[in-house]
PDB file of C-alpha atoms and ligand atoms in Angstrom:
ATOM      1  CA  UNK V  66     170.044 -49.798 103.053  1.00 76.00           C
ATOM      2  CA  UNK V  67     169.641 -47.597  99.938  1.00 95.00           C
ATOM      3  CA  UNK V  68     166.191 -46.102  99.656  1.00 96.00           C
ATOM      4  CA  UNK V  69     164.836 -46.211  96.073  1.00 98.00           C
ATOM      5  CA  UNK V  70     164.455 -42.900  94.264  1.00 98.00           C
ATOM      6  CA  UNK V  71     162.326 -42.089  91.235  1.00 98.00           C
ATOM      7  CA  UNK V  72     163.054 -38.784  89.510  1.00 98.00           C
ATOM      8  CA  UNK V  73     160.934 -37.153  86.825  1.00 98.00           C
ATOM      9  CA  UNK V  74     162.699 -34.806  84.420  1.00 98.00           C
ATOM     10  CA  UNK V  75     160.062 -32.729  82.642  1.00 98.00           C
ATOM     11  CA  UNK V  76     162.701 -31.038  80.435  1.00 98.00           C
ATOM     12  CA  UNK V  77     161.370 -27.971  78.527  1.00 98.00           C
ATOM     13  CA  UNK V  78     157.757 -29.113  78.522  1.00 98.00           C
ATOM     14  CA  UNK V  79     154.497 -27.921  80.005  1.00 97.00           C
ATOM     15  CA  UNK V  80     152.477 -24.790  80.698  1.00 98.00           C
ATOM     16  CA  UNK V  81     150.356 -23.630  83.617  1.00 97.00           C
ATOM     17  CA  UNK V  82     147.471 -25.857  82.640  1.00 97.00           C
ATOM     18  CA  UNK V  83     149.363 -29.096  82.000  1.00 97.00           C
ATOM     19  CA  UNK V  84     151.553 -28.584  85.065  1.00 97.00           C
ATOM     20  CA  UNK V  85     148.511 -28.072  87.291  1.00 97.00           C
ATOM     21  CA  UNK V  86     147.203 -31.411  86.018  1.00 97.00           C
ATOM     22  CA  UNK V  87     150.539 -33.122  86.668  1.00 97.00           C
ATOM     23  CA  UNK V  88     150.679 -31.685  90.193  1.00 97.00           C
ATOM     24  CA  UNK V  89     147.203 -33.073  90.908  1.00 97.00           C
ATOM     25  CA  UNK V  90     148.347 -36.516  89.824  1.00 96.00           C
ATOM     26  CA  UNK V  91     151.566 -36.291  91.843  1.00 96.00           C
ATOM     27  CA  UNK V  92     149.425 -35.850  94.939  1.00 95.00           C
ATOM     28  CA  UNK V  93     147.919 -39.288  94.263  1.00 94.00           C
ATOM     29  CA  UNK V  94     151.274 -41.101  94.219  1.00 94.00           C
ATOM     30  CA  UNK V  95     151.505 -43.892  96.754  1.00 89.00           C
ATOM     31  CA  UNK V  96     155.058 -45.184  96.794  1.00 90.00           C
ATOM     32  CA  UNK V  97     157.672 -46.337  99.251  1.00 92.00           C
ATOM     33  CA  UNK V  98     160.300 -44.719  97.042  1.00 97.00           C
ATOM     34  CA  UNK V  99     161.531 -41.154  97.345  1.00 97.00           C
ATOM     35  CA  UNK V 100     160.116 -39.104  94.476  1.00 98.00           C
ATOM     36  CA  UNK V 101     161.620 -35.934  92.999  1.00 98.00           C
ATOM     37  CA  UNK V 102     160.350 -33.796  90.140  1.00 98.00           C
ATOM     38  CA  UNK V 103     162.481 -31.573  87.914  1.00 98.00           C
ATOM     39  CA  UNK V 104     160.227 -28.939  86.289  1.00 98.00           C
ATOM     40  CA  UNK V 105     161.485 -26.099  84.064  1.00 98.00           C
ATOM     41  CA  UNK V 106     162.991 -23.261  86.162  1.00 98.00           C
ATOM     42  CA  UNK V 107     160.057 -20.864  85.818  1.00 98.00           C
ATOM     43  CA  UNK V 108     157.559 -23.369  87.170  1.00 98.00           C
ATOM     44  CA  UNK V 109     159.622 -24.357  90.236  1.00 98.00           C
ATOM     45  CA  UNK V 110     157.703 -22.174  92.741  1.00 98.00           C
ATOM     46  CA  UNK V 111     154.377 -23.376  91.331  1.00 97.00           C
ATOM     47  CA  UNK V 112     155.374 -27.032  91.755  1.00 98.00           C
ATOM     48  CA  UNK V 113     156.951 -26.482  95.182  1.00 98.00           C
ATOM     49  CA  UNK V 114     153.722 -24.869  96.407  1.00 98.00           C
ATOM     50  CA  UNK V 115     151.482 -27.423  94.683  1.00 97.00           C
ATOM     51  CA  UNK V 116     153.091 -30.512  96.207  1.00 96.00           C
ATOM     52  CA  UNK V 117     153.603 -29.123  99.680  1.00 94.00           C
ATOM     53  CA  UNK V 118     153.026 -31.801 102.287  1.00 92.00           C
ATOM     54  CA  UNK V 119     152.995 -34.637  99.736  1.00 94.00           C
ATOM     55  CA  UNK V 120     156.469 -35.895 100.647  1.00 94.00           C
ATOM     56  CA  UNK V 121     157.739 -35.248  97.120  1.00 97.00           C
ATOM     57  CA  UNK V 122     160.905 -33.254  96.463  1.00 98.00           C
ATOM     58  CA  UNK V 123     161.632 -30.758  93.727  1.00 98.00           C
ATOM     59  CA  UNK V 124     164.855 -30.196  91.839  1.00 98.00           C
ATOM     60  CA  UNK V 125     166.320 -28.077  89.062  1.00 98.00           C
ATOM     61  CA  UNK V 126     167.311 -29.432  85.661  1.00 98.00           C
ATOM     62  CA  UNK V 127     170.522 -27.422  85.637  1.00 98.00           C
ATOM     63  CA  UNK V 128     172.545 -25.127  87.873  1.00 98.00           C
ATOM     64  CA  UNK V 129     175.207 -22.517  87.306  1.00 98.00           C
ATOM     65  CA  UNK V 130     178.803 -23.206  88.229  1.00 98.00           C
ATOM     66  CA  UNK V 131     178.894 -19.574  89.429  1.00 98.00           C
ATOM     67  CA  UNK V 132     177.629 -18.328  92.775  1.00 96.00           C
ATOM     68  CA  UNK V 133     176.447 -14.824  91.870  1.00 97.00           C
ATOM     69  CA  UNK V 134     177.317 -11.829  89.733  1.00 98.00           C
ATOM     70  CA  UNK V 135     177.263 -10.777  86.084  1.00 98.00           C
ATOM     71  CA  UNK V 136     176.271 -14.098  84.516  1.00 98.00           C
ATOM     72  CA  UNK V 137     173.192 -13.256  82.476  1.00 98.00           C
ATOM     73  CA  UNK V 138     170.701 -16.086  82.218  1.00 97.00           C
ATOM     74  CA  UNK V 139     172.307 -18.219  84.915  1.00 98.00           C
ATOM     75  CA  UNK V 140     170.713 -19.458  88.158  1.00 98.00           C
ATOM     76  CA  UNK V 141     172.776 -20.362  91.220  1.00 98.00           C
ATOM     77  CA  UNK V 142     172.433 -23.292  93.582  1.00 98.00           C
ATOM     78  CA  UNK V 143     171.646 -20.961  96.441  1.00 98.00           C
ATOM     79  CA  UNK V 144     168.772 -19.365  94.499  1.00 98.00           C
ATOM     80  CA  UNK V 145     167.374 -22.780  93.678  1.00 98.00           C
ATOM     81  CA  UNK V 146     167.616 -23.831  97.289  1.00 98.00           C
ATOM     82  CA  UNK V 147     165.838 -20.642  98.332  1.00 98.00           C
ATOM     83  CA  UNK V 148     162.834 -21.384  96.098  1.00 98.00           C
ATOM     84  CA  UNK V 149     162.510 -24.884  97.545  1.00 98.00           C
ATOM     85  CA  UNK V 150     164.743 -27.145  95.449  1.00 98.00           C
ATOM     86  CA  UNK V 151     166.437 -30.049  97.135  1.00 98.00           C
ATOM     87  CA  UNK V 152     168.205 -31.541  94.096  1.00 98.00           C
ATOM     88  CA  UNK V 153     169.846 -30.360  90.869  1.00 98.00           C
ATOM     89  CA  UNK V 154     170.649 -32.398  87.775  1.00 98.00           C
ATOM     90  CA  UNK V 155     174.197 -31.874  86.543  1.00 98.00           C
ATOM     91  CA  UNK V 156     175.721 -33.234  83.362  1.00 98.00           C
ATOM     92  CA  UNK V 157     172.538 -34.371  81.627  1.00 98.00           C
ATOM     93  CA  UNK V 158     173.528 -35.667  78.198  1.00 97.00           C
ATOM     94  CA  UNK V 159     171.440 -32.946  76.515  1.00 97.00           C
ATOM     95  CA  UNK V 160     173.510 -30.329  78.363  1.00 98.00           C
ATOM     96  CA  UNK V 161     176.709 -32.108  77.372  1.00 98.00           C
ATOM     97  CA  UNK V 162     175.823 -32.655  73.706  1.00 96.00           C
ATOM     98  CA  UNK V 163     173.683 -29.596  72.835  1.00 97.00           C
ATOM     99  CA  UNK V 164     175.292 -26.989  75.089  1.00 97.00           C
ATOM    100  CA  UNK V 165     178.823 -28.373  75.032  1.00 97.00           C
ATOM    101  CA  UNK V 166     179.235 -28.919  78.755  1.00 98.00           C
ATOM    102  CA  UNK V 167     182.560 -30.615  79.396  1.00 98.00           C
ATOM    103  CA  UNK V 168     183.476 -32.989  82.216  1.00 98.00           C
ATOM    104  CA  UNK V 169     185.289 -30.056  83.832  1.00 98.00           C
ATOM    105  CA  UNK V 170     182.240 -27.790  83.679  1.00 98.00           C
ATOM    106  CA  UNK V 171     180.005 -30.564  84.991  1.00 98.00           C
ATOM    107  CA  UNK V 172     182.451 -31.009  87.881  1.00 98.00           C
ATOM    108  CA  UNK V 173     182.222 -27.266  88.635  1.00 98.00           C
ATOM    109  CA  UNK V 174     178.425 -27.381  88.543  1.00 98.00           C
ATOM    110  CA  UNK V 175     178.470 -30.353  90.903  1.00 98.00           C
ATOM    111  CA  UNK V 176     180.630 -28.430  93.386  1.00 98.00           C
ATOM    112  CA  UNK V 177     178.432 -25.337  93.094  1.00 98.00           C
ATOM    113  CA  UNK V 178     175.244 -27.340  93.577  1.00 98.00           C
ATOM    114  CA  UNK V 179     176.532 -28.892  96.785  1.00 98.00           C
ATOM    115  CA  UNK V 180     177.868 -25.542  97.989  1.00 98.00           C
ATOM    116  CA  UNK V 181     174.377 -24.118  97.452  1.00 98.00           C
ATOM    117  CA  UNK V 182     172.863 -26.842  99.641  1.00 98.00           C
ATOM    118  CA  UNK V 183     171.535 -29.039  96.837  1.00 98.00           C
ATOM    119  CA  UNK V 184     171.983 -32.758  96.237  1.00 98.00           C
ATOM    120  CA  UNK V 185     173.428 -33.157  92.748  1.00 98.00           C
ATOM    121  CA  UNK V 186     172.082 -35.853  90.450  1.00 98.00           C
ATOM    122  CA  UNK V 187     175.158 -36.480  88.343  1.00 98.00           C
ATOM    123  CA  UNK V 188     174.286 -37.896  84.914  1.00 98.00           C
ATOM    124  CA  UNK V 189     176.816 -40.036  83.096  1.00 98.00           C
ATOM    125  CA  UNK V 190     176.557 -42.196  80.015  1.00 98.00           C
ATOM    126  CA  UNK V 191     178.067 -43.292  76.752  1.00 98.00           C
ATOM    127  CA  UNK V 192     177.007 -42.700  73.156  1.00 96.00           C
ATOM    128  CA  UNK V 193     176.146 -45.622  70.890  1.00 95.00           C
ATOM    129  CA  UNK V 194     179.441 -45.211  69.072  1.00 95.00           C
ATOM    130  CA  UNK V 195     181.378 -45.351  72.345  1.00 97.00           C
ATOM    131  CA  UNK V 196     179.477 -48.492  73.376  1.00 96.00           C
ATOM    132  CA  UNK V 197     180.198 -50.133  70.038  1.00 95.00           C
ATOM    133  CA  UNK V 198     183.886 -49.302  70.446  1.00 97.00           C
ATOM    134  CA  UNK V 199     183.879 -51.026  73.849  1.00 97.00           C
ATOM    135  CA  UNK V 200     184.523 -47.721  75.641  1.00 98.00           C
ATOM    136  CA  UNK V 201     181.435 -47.605  77.871  1.00 98.00           C
ATOM    137  CA  UNK V 202     183.057 -48.211  81.237  1.00 98.00           C
ATOM    138  CA  UNK V 203     186.092 -46.008  80.495  1.00 98.00           C
ATOM    139  CA  UNK V 204     183.909 -43.063  79.391  1.00 98.00           C
ATOM    140  CA  UNK V 205     181.752 -43.301  82.492  1.00 98.00           C
ATOM    141  CA  UNK V 206     184.748 -43.709  84.793  1.00 98.00           C
ATOM    142  CA  UNK V 207     186.278 -40.539  83.278  1.00 98.00           C
ATOM    143  CA  UNK V 208     183.018 -38.588  83.708  1.00 98.00           C
ATOM    144  CA  UNK V 209     182.864 -39.567  87.375  1.00 98.00           C
ATOM    145  CA  UNK V 210     186.579 -39.129  87.942  1.00 98.00           C
ATOM    146  CA  UNK V 211     186.404 -35.482  86.839  1.00 98.00           C
ATOM    147  CA  UNK V 212     183.831 -34.840  89.575  1.00 98.00           C
ATOM    148  CA  UNK V 213     185.823 -36.773  92.186  1.00 98.00           C
ATOM    149  CA  UNK V 214     188.850 -34.614  91.329  1.00 98.00           C
ATOM    150  CA  UNK V 215     186.795 -31.450  91.775  1.00 97.00           C
ATOM    151  CA  UNK V 216     184.757 -32.281  94.871  1.00 98.00           C
ATOM    152  CA  UNK V 217     186.332 -35.376  96.426  1.00 98.00           C
ATOM    153  CA  UNK V 218     185.149 -38.958  96.625  1.00 98.00           C
ATOM    154  CA  UNK V 219     183.114 -38.359  99.788  1.00 98.00           C
ATOM    155  CA  UNK V 220     181.079 -35.637  98.087  1.00 98.00           C
ATOM    156  CA  UNK V 221     180.330 -37.833  95.094  1.00 98.00           C
ATOM    157  CA  UNK V 222     179.224 -40.679  97.350  1.00 98.00           C
ATOM    158  CA  UNK V 223     176.751 -38.305  99.081  1.00 98.00           C
ATOM    159  CA  UNK V 224     175.193 -37.373  95.739  1.00 98.00           C
ATOM    160  CA  UNK V 225     172.966 -39.353  93.383  1.00 98.00           C
ATOM    161  CA  UNK V 226     174.393 -40.765  90.170  1.00 98.00           C
ATOM    162  CA  UNK V 227     172.237 -41.459  87.130  1.00 98.00           C
ATOM    163  CA  UNK V 228     173.526 -43.821  84.482  1.00 98.00           C
ATOM    164  CA  UNK V 229     171.869 -42.684  81.267  1.00 98.00           C
ATOM    165  CA  UNK V 230     173.136 -44.296  78.079  1.00 97.00           C
ATOM    166  CA  UNK V 231     172.834 -41.509  75.502  1.00 96.00           C
ATOM    167  CA  UNK V 232     171.472 -43.952  72.902  1.00 95.00           C
ATOM    168  CA  UNK V 233     168.566 -44.818  75.226  1.00 94.00           C
ATOM    169  CA  UNK V 234     167.395 -41.290  76.054  1.00 93.00           C
ATOM    170  CA  UNK V 235     164.132 -40.397  74.361  1.00 87.00           C
ATOM    171  CA  UNK V 236     164.670 -43.121  71.753  1.00 90.00           C
ATOM    172  CA  UNK V 237     162.447 -45.861  73.108  1.00 86.00           C
ATOM    173  CA  UNK V 238     165.542 -48.110  73.334  1.00 87.00           C
ATOM    174  CA  UNK V 239     166.218 -49.158  76.901  1.00 87.00           C
ATOM    175  CA  UNK V 240     169.420 -50.766  78.076  1.00 91.00           C
ATOM    176  CA  UNK V 241     168.639 -54.325  79.095  1.00 95.00           C
ATOM    177  CA  UNK V 242     168.515 -54.888  82.834  1.00 97.00           C
ATOM    178  CA  UNK V 243     171.794 -56.823  82.525  1.00 97.00           C
ATOM    179  CA  UNK V 244     173.511 -54.019  80.569  1.00 97.00           C
ATOM    180  CA  UNK V 245     172.397 -51.525  83.209  1.00 98.00           C
ATOM    181  CA  UNK V 246     173.574 -53.731  86.077  1.00 98.00           C
ATOM    182  CA  UNK V 247     177.074 -54.126  84.562  1.00 98.00           C
ATOM    183  CA  UNK V 248     177.532 -50.351  84.425  1.00 98.00           C
ATOM    184  CA  UNK V 249     175.937 -49.675  87.820  1.00 98.00           C
ATOM    185  CA  UNK V 250     178.188 -52.259  89.440  1.00 98.00           C
ATOM    186  CA  UNK V 251     181.271 -50.717  87.804  1.00 98.00           C
ATOM    187  CA  UNK V 252     180.247 -47.258  89.061  1.00 98.00           C
ATOM    188  CA  UNK V 253     179.796 -48.595  92.577  1.00 98.00           C
ATOM    189  CA  UNK V 254     183.200 -50.262  92.445  1.00 98.00           C
ATOM    190  CA  UNK V 255     184.759 -46.978  91.346  1.00 98.00           C
ATOM    191  CA  UNK V 256     183.299 -45.301  94.441  1.00 98.00           C
ATOM    192  CA  UNK V 257     184.858 -47.876  96.788  1.00 97.00           C
ATOM    193  CA  UNK V 258     183.444 -48.691 100.222  1.00 96.00           C
ATOM    194  CA  UNK V 259     181.483 -45.430 100.608  1.00 94.00           C
ATOM    195  CA  UNK V 260     179.719 -46.176  97.322  1.00 96.00           C
ATOM    196  CA  UNK V 261     177.656 -48.816  99.125  1.00 97.00           C
ATOM    197  CA  UNK V 262     175.326 -46.016 100.268  1.00 97.00           C
ATOM    198  CA  UNK V 263     175.220 -44.070  96.977  1.00 98.00           C
ATOM    199  CA  UNK V 264     172.003 -44.193  95.011  1.00 98.00           C
ATOM    200  CA  UNK V 265     172.611 -45.017  91.360  1.00 98.00           C
ATOM    201  CA  UNK V 266     169.591 -44.496  89.094  1.00 98.00           C
ATOM    202  CA  UNK V 267     169.058 -45.798  85.593  1.00 98.00           C
ATOM    203  CA  UNK V 268     167.689 -43.433  82.952  1.00 97.00           C
ATOM    204  CA  UNK V 269     166.792 -43.978  79.311  1.00 96.00           C
ATOM    205  CA  UNK V 270     163.265 -44.700  78.051  1.00 94.00           C
ATOM    206  CA  UNK V 271     162.083 -46.071  81.398  1.00 96.00           C
ATOM    207  CA  UNK V 272     158.376 -46.924  81.377  1.00 96.00           C
ATOM    208  CA  UNK V 273     156.071 -48.902  83.620  1.00 97.00           C
ATOM    209  CA  UNK V 274     156.561 -51.882  81.292  1.00 96.00           C
ATOM    210  CA  UNK V 275     160.349 -52.106  81.738  1.00 96.00           C
ATOM    211  CA  UNK V 276     160.812 -50.596  85.205  1.00 97.00           C
ATOM    212  CA  UNK V 277     160.362 -53.725  87.353  1.00 97.00           C
ATOM    213  CA  UNK V 278     163.115 -55.673  85.641  1.00 97.00           C
ATOM    214  CA  UNK V 279     165.510 -52.748  85.988  1.00 98.00           C
ATOM    215  CA  UNK V 280     164.578 -52.218  89.649  1.00 97.00           C
ATOM    216  CA  UNK V 281     165.277 -55.884  90.394  1.00 97.00           C
ATOM    217  CA  UNK V 282     168.983 -55.418  89.608  1.00 98.00           C
ATOM    218  CA  UNK V 283     171.074 -55.239  92.800  1.00 97.00           C
ATOM    219  CA  UNK V 284     172.819 -51.970  91.903  1.00 98.00           C
ATOM    220  CA  UNK V 285     169.853 -50.162  90.335  1.00 98.00           C
ATOM    221  CA  UNK V 286     168.348 -47.921  93.020  1.00 98.00           C
ATOM    222  CA  UNK V 287     165.619 -46.265  90.986  1.00 98.00           C
ATOM    223  CA  UNK V 288     165.128 -44.318  87.782  1.00 98.00           C
ATOM    224  CA  UNK V 289     165.524 -40.940  86.171  1.00 98.00           C
ATOM    225  CA  UNK V 290     162.485 -40.731  83.933  1.00 98.00           C
ATOM    226  CA  UNK V 291     162.111 -38.258  81.073  1.00 97.00           C
ATOM    227  CA  UNK V 292     159.220 -38.691  78.630  1.00 96.00           C
ATOM    228  CA  UNK V 293     157.181 -41.023  80.834  1.00 97.00           C
ATOM    229  CA  UNK V 294     157.254 -38.527  83.713  1.00 98.00           C
ATOM    230  CA  UNK V 295     154.917 -36.305  81.665  1.00 98.00           C
ATOM    231  CA  UNK V 296     152.381 -39.101  81.523  1.00 97.00           C
ATOM    232  CA  UNK V 297     150.720 -39.063  84.945  1.00 95.00           C
ATOM    233  CA  UNK V 298     149.539 -42.680  84.815  1.00 95.00           C
ATOM    234  CA  UNK V 299     152.906 -44.060  83.681  1.00 97.00           C
ATOM    235  CA  UNK V 300     154.856 -42.069  86.235  1.00 97.00           C
ATOM    236  CA  UNK V 301     152.576 -43.112  89.103  1.00 96.00           C
ATOM    237  CA  UNK V 302     152.999 -46.740  88.080  1.00 97.00           C
ATOM    238  CA  UNK V 303     156.816 -46.449  87.894  1.00 97.00           C
ATOM    239  CA  UNK V 304     156.847 -44.920  91.393  1.00 97.00           C
ATOM    240  CA  UNK V 305     154.689 -47.756  92.660  1.00 96.00           C
ATOM    241  CA  UNK V 306     157.080 -50.344  91.203  1.00 96.00           C
ATOM    242  CA  UNK V 307     160.220 -48.835  92.754  1.00 96.00           C
TER     243      UNK V 307
HETATM  244  C1  PEP B 221     166.198 -38.175  80.554  1.00 54.05           C
HETATM  245  O1  PEP B 221     166.016 -37.186  79.881  1.00 54.05           O
HETATM  246  O2  PEP B 221     166.905 -38.101  81.566  1.00 54.05           O
HETATM  247  C2  PEP B 221     165.570 -39.422  80.127  1.00 54.05           C
HETATM  248  C3  PEP B 221     165.927 -40.519  80.715  1.00 54.05           C
HETATM  249  O3  PEP B 221     164.626 -39.331  79.130  1.00 54.05           O
HETATM  250  P1  PEP B 221     163.669 -40.521  78.592  1.00 54.05           P
HETATM  251  O4  PEP B 221     163.120 -41.247  79.789  1.00 54.05           O
HETATM  252  O5  PEP B 221     162.633 -39.840  77.800  1.00 54.05           O
HETATM  253  O6  PEP B 221     164.535 -41.433  77.767  1.00 54.05           O
END
């Protein structure tokens, strides 16, 4: 019922040469899963053109909560849609922790992304300290609740949610498949009946070696992959496993 999705977040990495090589390898992907790539803004048109016809989607790593006007350095959902994006990540933990994005701002970005015709990939997750304090589920529920308040439950159910424990991002530490399933199930329960169709991805040091076990969990519908998405062989293998 839910089609698996594998997303590759390239973050602020790459140049013309390395991205051309990654595009060539994306064209070799054979997977039943939906695949979406999130390159840096400036390379979006290059990637959109390079993967044309390959059945792979492209998304933006961030989106402005504004629609247009005097907001230097910002890029709107509509602009992203116009250059060929289908998705936009909102609330990535690096945006929350480094750039101070609050739940409220993430909720506004979510609304703006959908208004611009994009499918938001809403990232949620707890820090290690919050996990150790037993606050994981409450933190995640609050992050999602802020977006439900802003856009409505129906809108959140139409989006993609990515559970990304902050302590597992770029650290090599993955949540166990059981830890991931507990959180994914809680998220789905929070969404109620309509949540049965919502794709919930796991993100945090996903590699070919740990992907299968995660994908076997009933509420894990794919992965948001950071570091390993820059390694063509690893990423192809993860897509194959989904
Ligand atoms: C991410 O940045 O969303 C991520 C999951 O990174 P990594 O796979 O490198 O942990």
